[in-house]
PDB file of C-alpha atoms in Angstrom:
ATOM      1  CA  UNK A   1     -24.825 -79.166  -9.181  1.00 61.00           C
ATOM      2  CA  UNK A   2     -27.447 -77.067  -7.516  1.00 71.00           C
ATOM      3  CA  UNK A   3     -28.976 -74.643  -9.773  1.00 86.00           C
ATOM      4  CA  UNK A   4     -28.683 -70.869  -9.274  1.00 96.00           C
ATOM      5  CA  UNK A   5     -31.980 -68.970  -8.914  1.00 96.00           C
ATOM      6  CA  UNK A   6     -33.622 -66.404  -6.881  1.00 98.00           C
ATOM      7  CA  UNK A   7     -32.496 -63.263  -5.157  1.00 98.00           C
ATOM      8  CA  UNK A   8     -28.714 -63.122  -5.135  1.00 99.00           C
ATOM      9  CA  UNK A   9     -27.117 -60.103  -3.258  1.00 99.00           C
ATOM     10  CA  UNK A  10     -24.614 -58.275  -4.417  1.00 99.00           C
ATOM     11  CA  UNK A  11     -22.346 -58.060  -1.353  1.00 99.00           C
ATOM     12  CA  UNK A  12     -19.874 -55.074  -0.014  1.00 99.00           C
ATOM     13  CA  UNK A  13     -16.460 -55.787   0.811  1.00 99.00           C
ATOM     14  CA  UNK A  14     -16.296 -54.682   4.580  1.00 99.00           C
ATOM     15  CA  UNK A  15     -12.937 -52.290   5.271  1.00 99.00           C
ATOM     16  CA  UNK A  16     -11.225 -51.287   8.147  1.00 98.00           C
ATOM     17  CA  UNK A  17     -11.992 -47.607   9.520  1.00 98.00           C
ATOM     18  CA  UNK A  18      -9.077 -46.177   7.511  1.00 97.00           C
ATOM     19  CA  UNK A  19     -10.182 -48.044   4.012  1.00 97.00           C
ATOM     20  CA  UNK A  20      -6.652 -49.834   4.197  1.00 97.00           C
ATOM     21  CA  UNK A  21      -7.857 -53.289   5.209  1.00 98.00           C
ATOM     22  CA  UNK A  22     -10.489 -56.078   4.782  1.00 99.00           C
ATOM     23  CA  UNK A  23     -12.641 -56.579   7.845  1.00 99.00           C
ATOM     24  CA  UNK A  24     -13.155 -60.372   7.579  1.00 98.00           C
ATOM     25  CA  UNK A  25     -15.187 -60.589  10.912  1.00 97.00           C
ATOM     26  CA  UNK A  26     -17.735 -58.107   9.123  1.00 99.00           C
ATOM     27  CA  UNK A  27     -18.004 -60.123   6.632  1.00 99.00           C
ATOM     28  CA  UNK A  28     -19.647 -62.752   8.984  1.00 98.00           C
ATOM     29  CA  UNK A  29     -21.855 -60.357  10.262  1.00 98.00           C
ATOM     30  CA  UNK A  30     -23.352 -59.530   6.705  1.00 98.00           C
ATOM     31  CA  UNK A  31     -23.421 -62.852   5.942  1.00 99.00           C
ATOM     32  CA  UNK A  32     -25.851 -64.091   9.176  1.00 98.00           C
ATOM     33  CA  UNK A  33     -27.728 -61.172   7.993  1.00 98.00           C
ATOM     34  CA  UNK A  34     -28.384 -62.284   4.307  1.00 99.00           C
ATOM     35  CA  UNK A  35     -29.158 -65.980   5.601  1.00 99.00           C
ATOM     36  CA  UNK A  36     -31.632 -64.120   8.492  1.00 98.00           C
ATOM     37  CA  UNK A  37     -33.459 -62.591   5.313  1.00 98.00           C
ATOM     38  CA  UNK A  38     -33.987 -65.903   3.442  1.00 99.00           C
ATOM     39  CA  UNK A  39     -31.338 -64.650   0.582  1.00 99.00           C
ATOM     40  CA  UNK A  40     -30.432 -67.463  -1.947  1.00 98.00           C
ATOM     41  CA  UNK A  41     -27.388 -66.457  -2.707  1.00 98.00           C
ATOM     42  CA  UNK A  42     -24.591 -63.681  -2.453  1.00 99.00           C
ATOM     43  CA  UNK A  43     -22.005 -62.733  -5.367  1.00 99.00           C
ATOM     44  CA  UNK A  44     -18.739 -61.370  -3.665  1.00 99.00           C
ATOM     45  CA  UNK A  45     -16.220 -58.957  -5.353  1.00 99.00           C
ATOM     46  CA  UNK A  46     -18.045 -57.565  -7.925  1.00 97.00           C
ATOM     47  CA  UNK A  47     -19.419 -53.600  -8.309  1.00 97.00           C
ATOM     48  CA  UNK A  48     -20.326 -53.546  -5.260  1.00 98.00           C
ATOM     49  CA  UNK A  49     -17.530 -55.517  -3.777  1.00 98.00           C
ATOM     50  CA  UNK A  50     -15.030 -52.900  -5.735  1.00 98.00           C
ATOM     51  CA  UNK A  51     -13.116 -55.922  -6.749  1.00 98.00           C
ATOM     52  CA  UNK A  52     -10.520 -52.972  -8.910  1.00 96.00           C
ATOM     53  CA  UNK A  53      -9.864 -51.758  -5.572  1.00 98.00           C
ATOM     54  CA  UNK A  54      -8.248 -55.261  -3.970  1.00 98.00           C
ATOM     55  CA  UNK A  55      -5.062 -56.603  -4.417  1.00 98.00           C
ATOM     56  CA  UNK A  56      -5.286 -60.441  -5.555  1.00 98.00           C
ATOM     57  CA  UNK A  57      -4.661 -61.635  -1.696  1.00 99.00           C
ATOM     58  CA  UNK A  58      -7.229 -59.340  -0.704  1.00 99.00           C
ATOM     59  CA  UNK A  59      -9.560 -60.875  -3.153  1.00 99.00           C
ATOM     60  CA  UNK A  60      -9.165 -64.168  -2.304  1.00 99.00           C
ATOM     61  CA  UNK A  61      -9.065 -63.233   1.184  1.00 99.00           C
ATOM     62  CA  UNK A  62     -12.594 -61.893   0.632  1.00 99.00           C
ATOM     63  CA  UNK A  63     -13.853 -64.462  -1.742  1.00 99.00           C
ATOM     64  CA  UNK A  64     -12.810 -67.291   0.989  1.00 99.00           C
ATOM     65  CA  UNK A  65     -14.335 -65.434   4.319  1.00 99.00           C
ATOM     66  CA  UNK A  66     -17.641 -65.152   2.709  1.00 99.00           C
ATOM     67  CA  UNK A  67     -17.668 -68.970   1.575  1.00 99.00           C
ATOM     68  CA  UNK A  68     -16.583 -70.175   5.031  1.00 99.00           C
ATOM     69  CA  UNK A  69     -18.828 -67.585   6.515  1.00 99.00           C
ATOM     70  CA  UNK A  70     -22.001 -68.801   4.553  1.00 99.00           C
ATOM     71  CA  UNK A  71     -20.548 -72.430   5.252  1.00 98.00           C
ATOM     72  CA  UNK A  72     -23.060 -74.075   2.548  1.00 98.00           C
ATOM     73  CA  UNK A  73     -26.398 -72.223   3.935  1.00 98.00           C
ATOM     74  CA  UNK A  74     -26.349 -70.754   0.487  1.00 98.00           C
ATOM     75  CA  UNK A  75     -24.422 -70.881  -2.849  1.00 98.00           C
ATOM     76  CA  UNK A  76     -21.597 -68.135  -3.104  1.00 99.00           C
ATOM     77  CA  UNK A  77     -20.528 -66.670  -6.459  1.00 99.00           C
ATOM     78  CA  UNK A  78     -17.161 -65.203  -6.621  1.00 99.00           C
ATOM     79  CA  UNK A  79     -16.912 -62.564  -8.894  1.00 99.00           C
ATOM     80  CA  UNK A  80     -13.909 -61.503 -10.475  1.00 98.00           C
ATOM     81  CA  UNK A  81     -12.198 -60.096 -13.434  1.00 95.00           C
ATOM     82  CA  UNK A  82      -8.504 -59.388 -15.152  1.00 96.00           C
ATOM     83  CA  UNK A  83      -7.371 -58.711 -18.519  1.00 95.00           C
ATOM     84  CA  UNK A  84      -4.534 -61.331 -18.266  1.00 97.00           C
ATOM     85  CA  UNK A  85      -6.061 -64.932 -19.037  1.00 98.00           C
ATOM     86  CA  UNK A  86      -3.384 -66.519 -16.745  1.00 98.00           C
ATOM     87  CA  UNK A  87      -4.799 -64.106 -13.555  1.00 98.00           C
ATOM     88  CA  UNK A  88      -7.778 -65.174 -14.482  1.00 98.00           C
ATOM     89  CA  UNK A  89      -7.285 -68.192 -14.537  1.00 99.00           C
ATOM     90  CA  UNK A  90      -5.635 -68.105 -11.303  1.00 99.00           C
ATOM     91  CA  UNK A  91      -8.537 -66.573  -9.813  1.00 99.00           C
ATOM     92  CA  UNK A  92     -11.084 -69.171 -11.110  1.00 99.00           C
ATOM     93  CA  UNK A  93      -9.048 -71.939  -9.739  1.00 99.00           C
ATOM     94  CA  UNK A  94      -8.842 -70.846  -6.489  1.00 99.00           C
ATOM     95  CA  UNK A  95     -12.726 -69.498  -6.196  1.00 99.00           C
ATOM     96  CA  UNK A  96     -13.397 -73.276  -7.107  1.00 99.00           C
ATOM     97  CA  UNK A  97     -10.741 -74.936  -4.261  1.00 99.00           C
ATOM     98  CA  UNK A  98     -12.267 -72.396  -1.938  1.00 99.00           C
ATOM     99  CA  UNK A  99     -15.640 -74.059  -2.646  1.00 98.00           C
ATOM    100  CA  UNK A 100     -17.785 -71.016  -4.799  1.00 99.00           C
ATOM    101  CA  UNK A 101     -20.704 -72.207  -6.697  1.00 98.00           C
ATOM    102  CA  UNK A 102     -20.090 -70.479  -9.433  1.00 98.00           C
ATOM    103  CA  UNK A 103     -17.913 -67.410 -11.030  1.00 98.00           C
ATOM    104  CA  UNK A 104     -19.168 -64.232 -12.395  1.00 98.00           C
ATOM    105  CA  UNK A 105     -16.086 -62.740 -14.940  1.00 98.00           C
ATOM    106  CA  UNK A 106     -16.161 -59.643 -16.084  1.00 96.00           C
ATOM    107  CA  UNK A 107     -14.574 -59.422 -19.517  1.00 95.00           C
ATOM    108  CA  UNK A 108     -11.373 -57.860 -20.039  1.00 94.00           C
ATOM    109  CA  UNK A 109     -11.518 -53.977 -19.879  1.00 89.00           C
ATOM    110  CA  UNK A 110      -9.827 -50.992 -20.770  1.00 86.00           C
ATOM    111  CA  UNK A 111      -8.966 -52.039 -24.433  1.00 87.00           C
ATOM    112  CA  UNK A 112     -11.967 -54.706 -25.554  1.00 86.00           C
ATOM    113  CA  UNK A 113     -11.438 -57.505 -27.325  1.00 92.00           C
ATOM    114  CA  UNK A 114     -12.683 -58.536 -30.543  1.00 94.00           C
ATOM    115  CA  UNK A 115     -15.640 -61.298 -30.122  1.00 96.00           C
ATOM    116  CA  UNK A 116     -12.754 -64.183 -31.718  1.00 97.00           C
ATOM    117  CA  UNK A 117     -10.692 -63.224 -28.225  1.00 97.00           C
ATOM    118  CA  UNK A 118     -13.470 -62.770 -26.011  1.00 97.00           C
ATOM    119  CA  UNK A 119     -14.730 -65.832 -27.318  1.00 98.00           C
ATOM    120  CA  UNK A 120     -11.286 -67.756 -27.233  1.00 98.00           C
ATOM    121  CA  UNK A 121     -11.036 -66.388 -23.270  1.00 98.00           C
ATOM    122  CA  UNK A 122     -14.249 -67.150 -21.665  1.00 98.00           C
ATOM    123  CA  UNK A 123     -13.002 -70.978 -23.723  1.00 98.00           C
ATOM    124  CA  UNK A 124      -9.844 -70.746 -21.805  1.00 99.00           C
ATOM    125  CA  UNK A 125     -11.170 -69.860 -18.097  1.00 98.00           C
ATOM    126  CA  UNK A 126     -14.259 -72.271 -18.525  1.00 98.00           C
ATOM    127  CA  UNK A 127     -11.988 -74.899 -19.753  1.00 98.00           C
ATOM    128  CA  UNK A 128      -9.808 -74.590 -16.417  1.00 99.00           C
ATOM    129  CA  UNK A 129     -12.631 -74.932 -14.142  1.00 99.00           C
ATOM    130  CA  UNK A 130     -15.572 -77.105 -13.326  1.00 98.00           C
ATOM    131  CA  UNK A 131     -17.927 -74.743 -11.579  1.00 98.00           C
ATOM    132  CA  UNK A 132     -20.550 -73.080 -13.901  1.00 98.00           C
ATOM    133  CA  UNK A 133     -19.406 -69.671 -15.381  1.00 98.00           C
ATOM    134  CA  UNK A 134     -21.605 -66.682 -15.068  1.00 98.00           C
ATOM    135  CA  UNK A 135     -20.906 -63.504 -17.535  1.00 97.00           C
ATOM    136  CA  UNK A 136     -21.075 -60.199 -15.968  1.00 96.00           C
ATOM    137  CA  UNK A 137     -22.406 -58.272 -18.985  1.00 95.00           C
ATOM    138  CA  UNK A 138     -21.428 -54.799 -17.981  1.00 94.00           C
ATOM    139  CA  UNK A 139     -20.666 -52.393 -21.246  1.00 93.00           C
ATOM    140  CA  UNK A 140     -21.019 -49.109 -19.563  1.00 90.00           C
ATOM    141  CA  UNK A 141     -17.692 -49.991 -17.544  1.00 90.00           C
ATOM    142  CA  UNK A 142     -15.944 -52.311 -19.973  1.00 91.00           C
ATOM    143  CA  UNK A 143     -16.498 -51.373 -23.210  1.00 90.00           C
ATOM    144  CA  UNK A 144     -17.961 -54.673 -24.105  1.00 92.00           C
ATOM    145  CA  UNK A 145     -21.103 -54.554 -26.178  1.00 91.00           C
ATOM    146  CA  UNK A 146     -22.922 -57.757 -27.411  1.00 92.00           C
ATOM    147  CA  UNK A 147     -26.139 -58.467 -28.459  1.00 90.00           C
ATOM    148  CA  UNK A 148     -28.090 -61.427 -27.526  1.00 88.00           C
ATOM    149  CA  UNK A 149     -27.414 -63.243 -30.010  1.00 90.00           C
ATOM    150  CA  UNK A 150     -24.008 -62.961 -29.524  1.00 94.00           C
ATOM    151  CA  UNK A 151     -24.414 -64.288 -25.794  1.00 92.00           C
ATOM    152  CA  UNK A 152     -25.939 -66.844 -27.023  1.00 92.00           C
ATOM    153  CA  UNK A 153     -23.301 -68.059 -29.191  1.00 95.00           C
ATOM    154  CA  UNK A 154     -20.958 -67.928 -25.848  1.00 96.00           C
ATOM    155  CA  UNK A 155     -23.501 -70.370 -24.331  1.00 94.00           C
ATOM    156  CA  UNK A 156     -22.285 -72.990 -26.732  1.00 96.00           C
ATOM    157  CA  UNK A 157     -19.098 -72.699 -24.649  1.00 97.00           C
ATOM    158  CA  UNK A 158     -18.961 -76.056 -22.189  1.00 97.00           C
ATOM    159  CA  UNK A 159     -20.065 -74.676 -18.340  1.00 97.00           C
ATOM    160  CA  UNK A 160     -20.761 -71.220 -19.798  1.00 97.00           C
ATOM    161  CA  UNK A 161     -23.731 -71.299 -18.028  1.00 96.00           C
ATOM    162  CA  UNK A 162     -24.970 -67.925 -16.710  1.00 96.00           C
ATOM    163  CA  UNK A 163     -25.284 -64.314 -17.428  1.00 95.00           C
ATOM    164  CA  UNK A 164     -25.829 -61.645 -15.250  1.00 96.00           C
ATOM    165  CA  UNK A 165     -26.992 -58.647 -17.342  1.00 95.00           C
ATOM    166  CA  UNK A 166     -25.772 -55.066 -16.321  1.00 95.00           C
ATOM    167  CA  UNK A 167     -26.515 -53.031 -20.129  1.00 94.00           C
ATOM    168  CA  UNK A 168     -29.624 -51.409 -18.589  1.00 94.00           C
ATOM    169  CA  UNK A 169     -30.729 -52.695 -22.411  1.00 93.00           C
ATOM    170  CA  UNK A 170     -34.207 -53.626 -21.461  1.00 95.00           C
ATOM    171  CA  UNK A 171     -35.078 -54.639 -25.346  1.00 94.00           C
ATOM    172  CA  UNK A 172     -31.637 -56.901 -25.233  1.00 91.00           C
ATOM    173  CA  UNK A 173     -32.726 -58.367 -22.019  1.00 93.00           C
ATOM    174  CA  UNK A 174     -36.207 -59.101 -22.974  1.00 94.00           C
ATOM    175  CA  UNK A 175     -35.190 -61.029 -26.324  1.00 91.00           C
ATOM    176  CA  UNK A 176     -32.694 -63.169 -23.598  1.00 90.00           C
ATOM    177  CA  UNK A 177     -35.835 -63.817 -21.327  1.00 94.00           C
ATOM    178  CA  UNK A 178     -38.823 -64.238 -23.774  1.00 93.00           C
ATOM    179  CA  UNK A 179     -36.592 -66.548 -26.217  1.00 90.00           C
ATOM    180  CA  UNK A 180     -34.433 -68.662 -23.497  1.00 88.00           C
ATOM    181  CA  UNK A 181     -31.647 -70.465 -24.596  1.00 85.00           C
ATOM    182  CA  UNK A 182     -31.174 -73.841 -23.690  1.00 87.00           C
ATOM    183  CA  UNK A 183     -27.376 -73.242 -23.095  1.00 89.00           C
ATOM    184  CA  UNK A 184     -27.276 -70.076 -21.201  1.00 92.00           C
ATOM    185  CA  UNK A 185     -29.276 -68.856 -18.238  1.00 94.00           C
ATOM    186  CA  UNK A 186     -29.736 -64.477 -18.114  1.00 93.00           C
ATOM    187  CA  UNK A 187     -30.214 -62.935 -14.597  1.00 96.00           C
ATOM    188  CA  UNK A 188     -31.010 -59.176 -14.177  1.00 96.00           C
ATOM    189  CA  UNK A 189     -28.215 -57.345 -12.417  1.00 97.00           C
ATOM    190  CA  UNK A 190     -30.195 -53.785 -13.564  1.00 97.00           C
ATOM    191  CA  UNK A 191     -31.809 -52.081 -10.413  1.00 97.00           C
ATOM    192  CA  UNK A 192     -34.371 -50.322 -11.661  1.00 98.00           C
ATOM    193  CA  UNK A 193     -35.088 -53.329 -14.303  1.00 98.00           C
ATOM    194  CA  UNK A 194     -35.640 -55.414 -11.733  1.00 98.00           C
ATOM    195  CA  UNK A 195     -39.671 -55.749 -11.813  1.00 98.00           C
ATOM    196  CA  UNK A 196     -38.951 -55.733 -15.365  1.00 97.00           C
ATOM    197  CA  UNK A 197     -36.729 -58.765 -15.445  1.00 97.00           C
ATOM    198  CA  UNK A 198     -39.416 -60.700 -12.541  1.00 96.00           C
ATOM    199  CA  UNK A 199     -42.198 -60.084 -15.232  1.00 95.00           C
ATOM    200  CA  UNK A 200     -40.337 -61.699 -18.093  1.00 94.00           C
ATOM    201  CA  UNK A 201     -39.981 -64.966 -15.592  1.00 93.00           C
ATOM    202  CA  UNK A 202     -36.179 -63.841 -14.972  1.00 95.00           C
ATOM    203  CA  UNK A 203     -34.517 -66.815 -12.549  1.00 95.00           C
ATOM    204  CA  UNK A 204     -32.394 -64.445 -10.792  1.00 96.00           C
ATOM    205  CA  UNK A 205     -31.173 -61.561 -10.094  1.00 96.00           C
ATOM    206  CA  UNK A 206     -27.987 -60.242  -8.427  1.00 98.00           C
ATOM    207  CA  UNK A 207     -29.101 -56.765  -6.668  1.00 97.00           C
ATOM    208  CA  UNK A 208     -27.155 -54.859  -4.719  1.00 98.00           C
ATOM    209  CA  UNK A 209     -29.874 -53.838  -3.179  1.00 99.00           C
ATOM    210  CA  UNK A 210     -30.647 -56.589  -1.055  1.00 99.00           C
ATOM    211  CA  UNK A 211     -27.107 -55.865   0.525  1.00 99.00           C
ATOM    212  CA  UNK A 212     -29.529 -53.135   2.654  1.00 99.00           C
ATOM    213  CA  UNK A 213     -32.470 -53.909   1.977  1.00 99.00           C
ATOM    214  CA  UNK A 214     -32.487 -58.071   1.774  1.00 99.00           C
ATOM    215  CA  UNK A 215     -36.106 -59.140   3.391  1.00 99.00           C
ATOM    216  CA  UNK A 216     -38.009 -56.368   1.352  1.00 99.00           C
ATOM    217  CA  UNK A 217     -36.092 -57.984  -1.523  1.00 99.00           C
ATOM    218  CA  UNK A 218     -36.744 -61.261  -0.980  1.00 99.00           C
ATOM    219  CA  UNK A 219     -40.308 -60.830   0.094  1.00 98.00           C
ATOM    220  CA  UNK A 220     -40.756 -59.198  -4.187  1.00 98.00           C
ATOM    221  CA  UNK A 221     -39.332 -62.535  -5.298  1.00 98.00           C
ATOM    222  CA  UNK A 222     -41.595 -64.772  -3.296  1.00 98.00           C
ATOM    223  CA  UNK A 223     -44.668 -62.623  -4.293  1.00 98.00           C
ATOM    224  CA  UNK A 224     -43.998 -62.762  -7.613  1.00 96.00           C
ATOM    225  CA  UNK A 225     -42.671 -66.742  -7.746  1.00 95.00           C
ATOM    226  CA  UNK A 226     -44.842 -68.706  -5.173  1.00 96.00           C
ATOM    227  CA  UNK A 227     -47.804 -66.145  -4.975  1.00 97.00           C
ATOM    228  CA  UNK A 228     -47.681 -65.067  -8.113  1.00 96.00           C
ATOM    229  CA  UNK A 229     -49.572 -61.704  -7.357  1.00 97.00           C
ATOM    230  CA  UNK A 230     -49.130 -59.192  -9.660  1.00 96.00           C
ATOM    231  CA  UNK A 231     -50.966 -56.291  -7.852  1.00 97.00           C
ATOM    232  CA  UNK A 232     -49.331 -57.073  -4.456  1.00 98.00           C
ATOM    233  CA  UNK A 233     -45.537 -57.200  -6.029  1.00 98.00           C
ATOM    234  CA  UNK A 234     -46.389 -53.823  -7.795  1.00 98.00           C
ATOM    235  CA  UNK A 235     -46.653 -52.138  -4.114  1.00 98.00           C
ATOM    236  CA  UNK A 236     -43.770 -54.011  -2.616  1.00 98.00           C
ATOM    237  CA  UNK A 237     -41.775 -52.721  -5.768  1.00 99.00           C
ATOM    238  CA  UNK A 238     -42.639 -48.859  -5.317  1.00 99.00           C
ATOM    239  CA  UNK A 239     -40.083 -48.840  -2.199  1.00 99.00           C
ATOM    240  CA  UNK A 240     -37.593 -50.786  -3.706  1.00 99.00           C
ATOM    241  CA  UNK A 241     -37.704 -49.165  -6.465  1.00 99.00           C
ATOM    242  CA  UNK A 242     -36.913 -45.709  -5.141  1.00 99.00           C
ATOM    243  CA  UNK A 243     -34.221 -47.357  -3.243  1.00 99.00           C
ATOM    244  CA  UNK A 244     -32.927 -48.979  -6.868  1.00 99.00           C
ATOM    245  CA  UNK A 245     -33.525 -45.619  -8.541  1.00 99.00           C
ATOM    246  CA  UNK A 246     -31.261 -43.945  -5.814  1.00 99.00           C
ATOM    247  CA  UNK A 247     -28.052 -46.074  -6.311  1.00 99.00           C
ATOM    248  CA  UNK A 248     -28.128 -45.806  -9.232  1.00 97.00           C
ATOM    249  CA  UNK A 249     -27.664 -41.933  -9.231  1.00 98.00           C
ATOM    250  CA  UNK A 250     -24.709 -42.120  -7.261  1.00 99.00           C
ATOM    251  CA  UNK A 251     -21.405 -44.099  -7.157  1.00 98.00           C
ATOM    252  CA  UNK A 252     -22.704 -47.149  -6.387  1.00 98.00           C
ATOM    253  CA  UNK A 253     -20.281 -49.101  -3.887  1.00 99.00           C
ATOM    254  CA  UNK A 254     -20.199 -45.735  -1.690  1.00 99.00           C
ATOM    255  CA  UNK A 255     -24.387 -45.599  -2.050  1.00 99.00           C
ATOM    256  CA  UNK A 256     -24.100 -49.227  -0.505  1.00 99.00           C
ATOM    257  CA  UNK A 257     -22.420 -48.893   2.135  1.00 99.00           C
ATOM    258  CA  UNK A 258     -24.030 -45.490   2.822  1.00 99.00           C
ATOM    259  CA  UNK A 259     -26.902 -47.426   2.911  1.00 99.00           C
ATOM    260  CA  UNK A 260     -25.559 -50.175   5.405  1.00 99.00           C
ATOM    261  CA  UNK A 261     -24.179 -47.153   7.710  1.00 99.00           C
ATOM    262  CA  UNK A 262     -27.707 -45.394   7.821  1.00 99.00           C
ATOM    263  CA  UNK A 263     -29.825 -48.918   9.027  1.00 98.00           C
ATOM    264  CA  UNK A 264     -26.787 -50.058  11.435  1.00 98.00           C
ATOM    265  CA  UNK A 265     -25.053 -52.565   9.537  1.00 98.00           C
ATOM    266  CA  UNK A 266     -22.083 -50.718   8.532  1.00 98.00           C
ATOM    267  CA  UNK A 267     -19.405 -52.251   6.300  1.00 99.00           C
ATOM    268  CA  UNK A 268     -16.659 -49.535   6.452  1.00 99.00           C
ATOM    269  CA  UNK A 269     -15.871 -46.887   3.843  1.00 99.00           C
ATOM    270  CA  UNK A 270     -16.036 -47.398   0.664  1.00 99.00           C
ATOM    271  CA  UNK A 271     -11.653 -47.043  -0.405  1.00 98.00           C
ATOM    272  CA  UNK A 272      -9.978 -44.263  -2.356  1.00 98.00           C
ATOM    273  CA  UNK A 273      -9.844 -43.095  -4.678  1.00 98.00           C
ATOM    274  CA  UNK A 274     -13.752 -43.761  -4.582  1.00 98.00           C
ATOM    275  CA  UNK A 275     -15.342 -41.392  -2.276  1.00 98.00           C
ATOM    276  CA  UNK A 276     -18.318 -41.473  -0.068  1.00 98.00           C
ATOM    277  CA  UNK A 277     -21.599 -39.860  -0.459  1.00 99.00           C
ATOM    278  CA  UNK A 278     -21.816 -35.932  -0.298  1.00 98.00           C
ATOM    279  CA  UNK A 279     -23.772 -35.299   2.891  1.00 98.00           C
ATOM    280  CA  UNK A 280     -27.295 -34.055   0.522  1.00 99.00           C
ATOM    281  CA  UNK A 281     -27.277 -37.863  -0.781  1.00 99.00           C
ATOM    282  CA  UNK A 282     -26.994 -39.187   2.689  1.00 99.00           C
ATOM    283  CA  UNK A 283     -30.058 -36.994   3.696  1.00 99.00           C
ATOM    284  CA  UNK A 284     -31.754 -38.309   0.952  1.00 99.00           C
ATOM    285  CA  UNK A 285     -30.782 -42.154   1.217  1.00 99.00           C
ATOM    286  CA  UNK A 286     -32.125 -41.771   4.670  1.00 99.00           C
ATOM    287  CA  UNK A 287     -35.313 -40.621   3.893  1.00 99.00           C
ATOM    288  CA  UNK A 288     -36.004 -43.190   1.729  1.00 99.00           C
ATOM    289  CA  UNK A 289     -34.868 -46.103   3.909  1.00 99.00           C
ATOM    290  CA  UNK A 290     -37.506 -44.905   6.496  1.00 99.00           C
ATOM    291  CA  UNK A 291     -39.421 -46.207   4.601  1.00 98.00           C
ATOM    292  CA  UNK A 292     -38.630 -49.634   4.693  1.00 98.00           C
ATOM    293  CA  UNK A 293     -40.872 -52.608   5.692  1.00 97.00           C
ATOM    294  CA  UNK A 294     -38.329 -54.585   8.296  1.00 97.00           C
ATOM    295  CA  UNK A 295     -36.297 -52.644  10.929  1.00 92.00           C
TER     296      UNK A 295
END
């Protein structure tokens, strides 16, 4: 089972002009892209994939057409989430037969569980499955607070392998990366935490960043893991870092694909009721992706 590390992008889900319909031959386009860049990996359906948005055929749908797109030049993780076990379930099953490398599940939302049920359904999806399991730890939108000890004690569960952490709790993140557990592997899914995570000896990280932005993003990750310059990564981090800063002032799937329409790589609109960037942010997304190394 190949291991997951590097820079994994966190990847829009292309729409039609009127937002009513996946554009699967975009998604091919992105994809050659990401694989043009050197990316090790993309995570579909997530955030930035505004997975809420799709109905389950559209999912899958968009879960298979990146996985037949990337056709094994890199693993794809297919992110998804539900707060029926069964749908879940469902979900995982098919990722797997469609041939991801791994899910990332968010944990049910809206009313959070107590850590017995959590527990008892990460058990239950992880027990259907025999891809790796990757936990999108993402409180600000579910609810779902745990501390790192806690995570750890869902590493014990069998191909609970992965975590991608979302808190924006740099303390929480730092205990997870300065005291690894042998069970459970964190990635930084935090923007602006980014150098933060690289410096602790992070694996990973899923950034939706490198959706616009993939060389510059990959270039960090090579500076920091195979020339291990500090002083060099700290420069190449000052544009992505304004870039990380901006998205995450703004809604982030519509900063995204903002992002993709201003270089030339559009994706489509982001779909309602999500709206797009007011035309200020534009002006200022612009500006900032001037800036960037490869055109």
């Amino acid at each position: 089972m190949t291991k997951l590390q590097g820079i994994f992008a966190a990847v829009p889900t292309p729409l039609t002009a009127d937002g009513k319909a996946i554009d699967i031959s975009n998604i091919s386009k992105q994809v050659e892209r990401f694989v043009d860049a050197g990316i090790h990996g993309v995570v579909t359906t997530g955030t930035t994939g505004e997975f809420p948005a799709l109905t389950t055929e559209e999912h899958k749908s968009v879960i298979k057409a990146y996985i037949d797109a990337a056709n094994g030049r890199f693993p794809v993780i297919a992110g998804l989430g539900s707060n029926s076990t069964q749908h879940a379930i469902e979900m995982a099953q098919f990722s797997e037969n469609a041939g991801a490398a791994s899910i990332m599940i968010v944990p049910p939302f809206y009313d959070p569980l107590s850590f017995k049920a959590l527990y008892k359904f990460y058990e239950d999806v992880c027990g259907s499955i025999s891809i790796p399991v990757m936990y999108y730890n993402l409180p600000g939108a579910t609810g779902v607070h745990l501390t790192a000890a806690q995570i750890r004690q869902l590493g014990e569960i069998k191909g609970f392998d992965y975590m991608k952490d979302t808190s924006g709790n740099a303390k929480e993140l730092a205990d997870l990366l300065t005291n690894p557990s042998d069970k459970i592997t964190a990635f930084n899914g935090w923007d602006t935490l980014t150098f933060f995570a690289m410096s602790h000896g992070a694996q990973a990280g899923v950034w939706g960043v490198a959706s616009v932005v993939p060389k510059e993003c990959v270039e960090l990750w090579n500076t920091f893991t195979k020339e291990k310059n500090l002083d060099k990564a700290r420069e190449q981090w000052k544009f992505l870092w304004k870039v990380s800063d901006f998205l995450e002032g703004v809604n982030y799937p519509a900063g995204i694909k903002a992002g993709l329409d201003i270089i030339g790589h559009s994706a489509g609109p982001v779909r309602l009721p999500t709206l797009p960037l007011e035309k200020e942010d534009i002006e200022k997304f612009t500006e900032i992706l001037e800036q960037r190394k490869y055109k």
